[in-house]
PDB file of C-alpha atoms in Angstrom:
ATOM      1  CA  MET A   1     -14.144   3.412  11.093  1.00 78.00           C
ATOM      2  CA  VAL A   2     -12.033   0.322  11.716  1.00 86.00           C
ATOM      3  CA  GLY A   3      -9.081   0.167   9.366  1.00 95.00           C
ATOM      4  CA  LYS A   4      -7.513  -3.061   8.207  1.00 97.00           C
ATOM      5  CA  THR A   5      -4.089  -3.844   6.873  1.00 96.00           C
ATOM      6  CA  SER A   6      -2.907  -6.477   4.454  1.00 96.00           C
ATOM      7  CA  GLY A   7      -2.157  -9.942   5.789  1.00 96.00           C
ATOM      8  CA  ALA A   8       0.685 -10.245   3.275  1.00 94.00           C
ATOM      9  CA  THR A   9       2.340  -7.082   4.581  1.00 92.00           C
ATOM     10  CA  THR A  10       1.764  -8.192   8.160  1.00 95.00           C
ATOM     11  CA  LYS A  11       3.353 -11.593   7.546  1.00 95.00           C
ATOM     12  CA  ASP A  12       6.392 -10.011   5.873  1.00 93.00           C
ATOM     13  CA  SER A  13       6.760  -7.527   8.726  1.00 95.00           C
ATOM     14  CA  HIS A  14       6.432 -10.293  11.312  1.00 97.00           C
ATOM     15  CA  ALA A  15       9.383 -12.137   9.784  1.00 96.00           C
ATOM     16  CA  ILE A  16      11.453  -8.948  10.098  1.00 97.00           C
ATOM     17  CA  LEU A  17      10.311  -8.534  13.724  1.00 96.00           C
ATOM     18  CA  MET A  18      11.482 -12.082  14.486  1.00 97.00           C
ATOM     19  CA  GLU A  19      14.875 -11.461  12.887  1.00 97.00           C
ATOM     20  CA  HIS A  20      15.341  -8.109  14.588  1.00 97.00           C
ATOM     21  CA  VAL A  21      14.460  -8.905  18.207  1.00 98.00           C
ATOM     22  CA  GLY A  22      14.540 -12.698  18.207  1.00 98.00           C
ATOM     23  CA  ALA A  23      11.872 -15.386  18.277  1.00 97.00           C
ATOM     24  CA  SER A  24      11.866 -15.721  22.061  1.00 98.00           C
ATOM     25  CA  VAL A  25      11.188 -11.996  22.537  1.00 98.00           C
ATOM     26  CA  VAL A  26       8.317 -12.140  20.044  1.00 98.00           C
ATOM     27  CA  GLU A  27       6.885 -15.268  21.703  1.00 97.00           C
ATOM     28  CA  ARG A  28       6.906 -13.642  25.153  1.00 98.00           C
ATOM     29  CA  ALA A  29       5.364 -10.480  23.708  1.00 98.00           C
ATOM     30  CA  MET A  30       2.633 -12.389  21.858  1.00 98.00           C
ATOM     31  CA  ALA A  31       1.602 -14.036  25.119  1.00 98.00           C
ATOM     32  CA  LYS A  32       0.751 -10.529  26.419  1.00 97.00           C
ATOM     33  CA  VAL A  33      -1.512  -9.663  23.474  1.00 98.00           C
ATOM     34  CA  PRO A  34      -5.243 -10.283  24.115  1.00 96.00           C
ATOM     35  CA  GLU A  35      -6.331 -13.647  22.719  1.00 96.00           C
ATOM     36  CA  SER A  36      -8.719 -12.401  20.019  1.00 94.00           C
ATOM     37  CA  GLU A  37      -6.132  -9.946  18.605  1.00 95.00           C
ATOM     38  CA  ARG A  38      -3.361 -12.532  18.867  1.00 96.00           C
ATOM     39  CA  TRP A  39      -5.476 -15.112  17.017  1.00 97.00           C
ATOM     40  CA  GLU A  40      -6.321 -12.670  14.214  1.00 96.00           C
ATOM     41  CA  TYR A  41      -2.673 -11.630  13.868  1.00 97.00           C
ATOM     42  CA  GLU A  42      -1.219 -15.137  14.027  1.00 95.00           C
ATOM     43  CA  ASN A  43      -3.747 -16.544  11.551  1.00 96.00           C
ATOM     44  CA  ALA A  44      -3.172 -13.886   8.913  1.00 94.00           C
ATOM     45  CA  THR A  45      -2.818 -15.152   5.377  1.00 95.00           C
ATOM     46  CA  SER A  46      -1.527 -13.420   2.290  1.00 92.00           C
ATOM     47  CA  LEU A  47      -5.147 -12.819   1.263  1.00 95.00           C
ATOM     48  CA  SER A  48      -6.610 -11.695   4.594  1.00 96.00           C
ATOM     49  CA  TRP A  49      -7.090  -8.259   6.089  1.00 97.00           C
ATOM     50  CA  ILE A  50      -6.248  -7.690   9.759  1.00 96.00           C
ATOM     51  CA  ARG A  51      -7.607  -4.989  12.012  1.00 97.00           C
ATOM     52  CA  CYS A  52      -4.951  -2.324  12.386  1.00 97.00           C
ATOM     53  CA  GLU A  53      -5.375  -2.323  16.157  1.00 96.00           C
ATOM     54  CA  CYS A  54      -4.188  -5.948  16.279  1.00 97.00           C
ATOM     55  CA  VAL A  55      -0.941  -5.023  14.567  1.00 97.00           C
ATOM     56  CA  GLU A  56      -0.460  -2.050  16.888  1.00 97.00           C
ATOM     57  CA  GLN A  57      -0.959  -4.208  19.962  1.00 97.00           C
ATOM     58  CA  VAL A  58       1.646  -6.672  18.717  1.00 98.00           C
ATOM     59  CA  TYR A  59       4.183  -3.906  18.068  1.00 98.00           C
ATOM     60  CA  GLU A  60       3.542  -2.374  21.492  1.00 98.00           C
ATOM     61  CA  ALA A  61       4.039  -5.733  23.189  1.00 98.00           C
ATOM     62  CA  VAL A  62       7.170  -6.584  21.179  1.00 98.00           C
ATOM     63  CA  ALA A  63       8.699  -3.140  21.743  1.00 98.00           C
ATOM     64  CA  GLU A  64       8.067  -3.389  25.486  1.00 98.00           C
ATOM     65  CA  GLU A  65       9.500  -6.906  25.667  1.00 98.00           C
ATOM     66  CA  ALA A  66      12.535  -5.851  23.606  1.00 98.00           C
ATOM     67  CA  GLY A  67      13.102  -2.718  25.713  1.00 98.00           C
ATOM     68  CA  MET A  68      12.757  -0.295  22.828  1.00 98.00           C
ATOM     69  CA  SER A  69      10.302   2.327  21.645  1.00 98.00           C
ATOM     70  CA  VAL A  70       7.473   1.404  19.305  1.00 98.00           C
ATOM     71  CA  GLU A  71       8.688   4.127  16.948  1.00 98.00           C
ATOM     72  CA  ALA A  72      12.215   2.683  16.729  1.00 98.00           C
ATOM     73  CA  LEU A  73      10.889  -0.834  16.185  1.00 98.00           C
ATOM     74  CA  GLN A  74       8.464   0.327  13.501  1.00 98.00           C
ATOM     75  CA  ARG A  75      11.150   2.396  11.761  1.00 97.00           C
ATOM     76  CA  HIS A  76      13.456  -0.638  11.574  1.00 97.00           C
ATOM     77  CA  VAL A  77      10.722  -2.969  10.280  1.00 97.00           C
ATOM     78  CA  VAL A  78       9.478  -0.534   7.616  1.00 96.00           C
ATOM     79  CA  ARG A  79      12.977   0.239   6.363  1.00 94.00           C
ATOM     80  CA  ALA A  80      13.911  -3.444   6.209  1.00 95.00           C
ATOM     81  CA  GLY A  81      10.623  -4.204   4.425  1.00 92.00           C
ATOM     82  CA  VAL A  82      11.231  -1.550   1.772  1.00 88.00           C
ATOM     83  CA  ASP A  83      14.782  -2.832   1.308  1.00 86.00           C
ATOM     84  CA  ARG A  84      13.467  -6.358   0.738  1.00 85.00           C
ATOM     85  CA  THR A  85      10.800  -5.177  -1.662  1.00 79.00           C
ATOM     86  CA  PHE A  86      13.213  -3.054  -3.644  1.00 73.00           C
ATOM     87  CA  GLY A  87      16.256  -5.294  -3.863  1.00 67.00           C
ATOM     88  CA  THR A  88      19.454  -4.388  -5.609  1.00 58.00           C
ATOM     89  CA  LEU A  89      18.114  -4.408  -9.179  1.00 54.00           C
ATOM     90  CA  TRP A  90      14.929  -2.527  -8.300  1.00 62.00           C
ATOM     91  CA  ARG A  91      16.903   0.002  -6.279  1.00 58.00           C
ATOM     92  CA  LEU A  92      19.068   0.702  -9.310  1.00 61.00           C
ATOM     93  CA  LEU A  93      15.973   1.164 -11.482  1.00 67.00           C
ATOM     94  CA  LEU A  94      14.409   3.466  -8.880  1.00 68.00           C
ATOM     95  CA  ARG A  95      17.330   5.853  -9.302  1.00 66.00           C
ATOM     96  CA  PHE A  96      16.264   6.416 -12.915  1.00 73.00           C
ATOM     97  CA  THR A  97      12.602   6.935 -12.022  1.00 83.00           C
ATOM     98  CA  THR A  98      11.237  10.469 -12.078  1.00 89.00           C
ATOM     99  CA  ASP A  99       9.841  12.140  -8.987  1.00 91.00           C
ATOM    100  CA  ASN A 100       6.432  12.275 -10.622  1.00 94.00           C
ATOM    101  CA  ALA A 101       6.465   8.544 -11.374  1.00 90.00           C
ATOM    102  CA  LEU A 102       7.399   7.735  -7.768  1.00 90.00           C
ATOM    103  CA  ILE A 103       4.784  10.016  -6.239  1.00 95.00           C
ATOM    104  CA  THR A 104       1.919   9.089  -8.549  1.00 93.00           C
ATOM    105  CA  ARG A 105       2.422   5.414  -7.693  1.00 90.00           C
ATOM    106  CA  THR A 106       2.038   5.867  -3.925  1.00 93.00           C
ATOM    107  CA  PRO A 107      -1.746   5.248  -4.113  1.00 95.00           C
ATOM    108  CA  LEU A 108      -1.044   1.794  -5.581  1.00 91.00           C
ATOM    109  CA  PHE A 109       1.146   0.867  -2.613  1.00 89.00           C
ATOM    110  CA  TYR A 110      -1.415   2.301  -0.202  1.00 95.00           C
ATOM    111  CA  LYS A 111      -4.207   0.220  -1.733  1.00 94.00           C
ATOM    112  CA  ARG A 112      -2.133  -2.940  -1.268  1.00 92.00           C
ATOM    113  CA  ALA A 113      -1.432  -2.113   2.382  1.00 94.00           C
ATOM    114  CA  PHE A 114      -4.793  -0.764   3.640  1.00 96.00           C
ATOM    115  CA  ASP A 115      -8.451  -1.488   2.913  1.00 96.00           C
ATOM    116  CA  THR A 116      -9.682   1.813   4.320  1.00 96.00           C
ATOM    117  CA  GLY A 117      -9.532   5.265   2.797  1.00 96.00           C
ATOM    118  CA  LYS A 118      -8.039   6.412  -0.456  1.00 97.00           C
ATOM    119  CA  LEU A 119      -4.697   8.021  -1.214  1.00 97.00           C
ATOM    120  CA  GLU A 120      -4.120  10.682  -3.854  1.00 98.00           C
ATOM    121  CA  SER A 121      -0.752  12.216  -4.612  1.00 98.00           C
ATOM    122  CA  ARG A 122       0.693  14.825  -6.905  1.00 97.00           C
ATOM    123  CA  MET A 123       3.853  16.800  -7.476  1.00 97.00           C
ATOM    124  CA  VAL A 124       3.471  20.476  -6.561  1.00 97.00           C
ATOM    125  CA  ASP A 125       6.986  21.595  -7.453  1.00 97.00           C
ATOM    126  CA  GLU A 126      10.453  20.173  -7.928  1.00 96.00           C
ATOM    127  CA  GLY A 127      11.224  18.125  -4.828  1.00 97.00           C
ATOM    128  CA  ARG A 128       7.784  18.734  -3.326  1.00 98.00           C
ATOM    129  CA  ALA A 129       4.632  16.623  -3.337  1.00 98.00           C
ATOM    130  CA  GLU A 130       1.218  16.623  -1.740  1.00 98.00           C
ATOM    131  CA  ILE A 131      -0.172  13.308  -0.551  1.00 98.00           C
ATOM    132  CA  VAL A 132      -3.776  13.272   0.634  1.00 98.00           C
ATOM    133  CA  MET A 133      -5.446  10.375   2.403  1.00 97.00           C
ATOM    134  CA  ARG A 134      -9.240  10.619   2.540  1.00 97.00           C
ATOM    135  CA  GLY A 135     -11.910   8.459   4.075  1.00 97.00           C
ATOM    136  CA  TRP A 136     -10.046   7.399   7.217  1.00 97.00           C
ATOM    137  CA  ARG A 137      -9.818  10.264   9.646  1.00 94.00           C
ATOM    138  CA  GLU A 138      -9.366   7.798  12.507  1.00 95.00           C
ATOM    139  CA  ILE A 139      -6.031   6.498  11.224  1.00 96.00           C
ATOM    140  CA  SER A 140      -3.815   6.016  14.251  1.00 96.00           C
ATOM    141  CA  ASP A 141      -0.505   7.771  14.733  1.00 97.00           C
ATOM    142  CA  PHE A 142       1.151   4.349  14.417  1.00 98.00           C
ATOM    143  CA  HIS A 143      -0.255   3.600  10.966  1.00 97.00           C
ATOM    144  CA  LEU A 144       0.159   7.184   9.768  1.00 97.00           C
ATOM    145  CA  ARG A 145       3.811   7.026  10.804  1.00 98.00           C
ATOM    146  CA  GLY A 146       4.170   3.686   8.982  1.00 96.00           C
ATOM    147  CA  LEU A 147       2.640   5.145   5.829  1.00 96.00           C
ATOM    148  CA  MET A 148       4.972   8.130   5.884  1.00 97.00           C
ATOM    149  CA  LEU A 149       8.004   5.956   6.668  1.00 97.00           C
ATOM    150  CA  GLY A 150       7.190   3.725   3.714  1.00 95.00           C
ATOM    151  CA  ILE A 151       6.958   6.651   1.300  1.00 95.00           C
ATOM    152  CA  GLN A 152      10.091   8.229   2.765  1.00 96.00           C
ATOM    153  CA  CYS A 153      12.072   4.993   2.433  1.00 93.00           C
ATOM    154  CA  VAL A 154      11.090   4.505  -1.208  1.00 90.00           C
ATOM    155  CA  LEU A 155      12.141   8.071  -2.010  1.00 93.00           C
ATOM    156  CA  GLU A 156      15.442   7.568  -0.191  1.00 92.00           C
ATOM    157  CA  ARG A 157      16.111   4.263  -1.957  1.00 87.00           C
ATOM    158  CA  ALA A 158      15.466   6.119  -5.210  1.00 89.00           C
ATOM    159  CA  GLY A 159      18.298   8.504  -4.368  1.00 89.00           C
ATOM    160  CA  ARG A 160      16.360  11.408  -2.879  1.00 93.00           C
ATOM    161  CA  ARG A 161      17.937  13.063   0.161  1.00 96.00           C
ATOM    162  CA  ASN A 162      16.695  15.026   3.149  1.00 98.00           C
ATOM    163  CA  VAL A 163      13.199  13.564   2.757  1.00 98.00           C
ATOM    164  CA  LEU A 164      10.739  15.273   5.081  1.00 98.00           C
ATOM    165  CA  MET A 165       7.111  14.311   5.672  1.00 98.00           C
ATOM    166  CA  ARG A 166       4.830  16.864   7.349  1.00 98.00           C
ATOM    167  CA  PRO A 167       1.348  15.551   8.138  1.00 98.00           C
ATOM    168  CA  THR A 168      -1.697  17.646   8.913  1.00 98.00           C
ATOM    169  CA  ARG A 169      -4.858  15.905  10.032  1.00 98.00           C
ATOM    170  CA  THR A 170      -8.009  16.994   8.210  1.00 97.00           C
ATOM    171  CA  ARG A 171     -11.729  16.398   8.740  1.00 96.00           C
ATOM    172  CA  ASP A 172     -11.574  13.433   6.380  1.00 95.00           C
ATOM    173  CA  GLY A 173      -8.051  12.087   6.801  1.00 97.00           C
ATOM    174  CA  VAL A 174      -4.547  13.470   6.478  1.00 98.00           C
ATOM    175  CA  ARG A 175      -2.670  15.808   4.160  1.00 98.00           C
ATOM    176  CA  ILE A 176       1.070  15.140   3.931  1.00 98.00           C
ATOM    177  CA  GLU A 177       3.541  17.615   2.517  1.00 98.00           C
ATOM    178  CA  ALA A 178       6.583  15.729   1.307  1.00 98.00           C
ATOM    179  CA  SER A 179       9.843  17.394   0.314  1.00 98.00           C
ATOM    180  CA  TRP A 180      13.318  16.247  -0.662  1.00 98.00           C
ATOM    181  CA  THR A 181      16.512  17.227  -2.400  1.00 96.00           C
ATOM    182  CA  TRP A 182      18.760  15.478  -4.908  1.00 85.00           C
TER     183      TRP A 182
END
């Protein structure tokens, strides 16, 4: 199954990429991306959905051109994206949000980011949650890592510490055990 990601998210992330490594690095990297993937990525709109593999190819090319790992680049972009989404006022409000409220809203964020699969989440104990993604067993390590980073960053911005995400692939998707402390 071919997964797609939100054009709006992709455009926001691209702006962070440009700021982080510089426009010239991104331009050189984009020239290395196959034409059809580059066209789809560059012509993303806030309403479009882009094949996940296009985004991965861009990150691989940018990371190589910038002389860094894909994981480090992705970690920076996701963290910066969460910080922009949850600015100062929202970050303050997040600190007063319960664990249950944070965890039960993760499917809403997932639905805005991906068109494939379905996310379900629930608290299993204090400081522990189960997040299950079904219907997309082919999710790449790149996009799974991005999903977990996004959830982790929101929890951290909400004041949770020592956030750990432990994924286990299943026949139908992924089961993530999340834990944290106060």
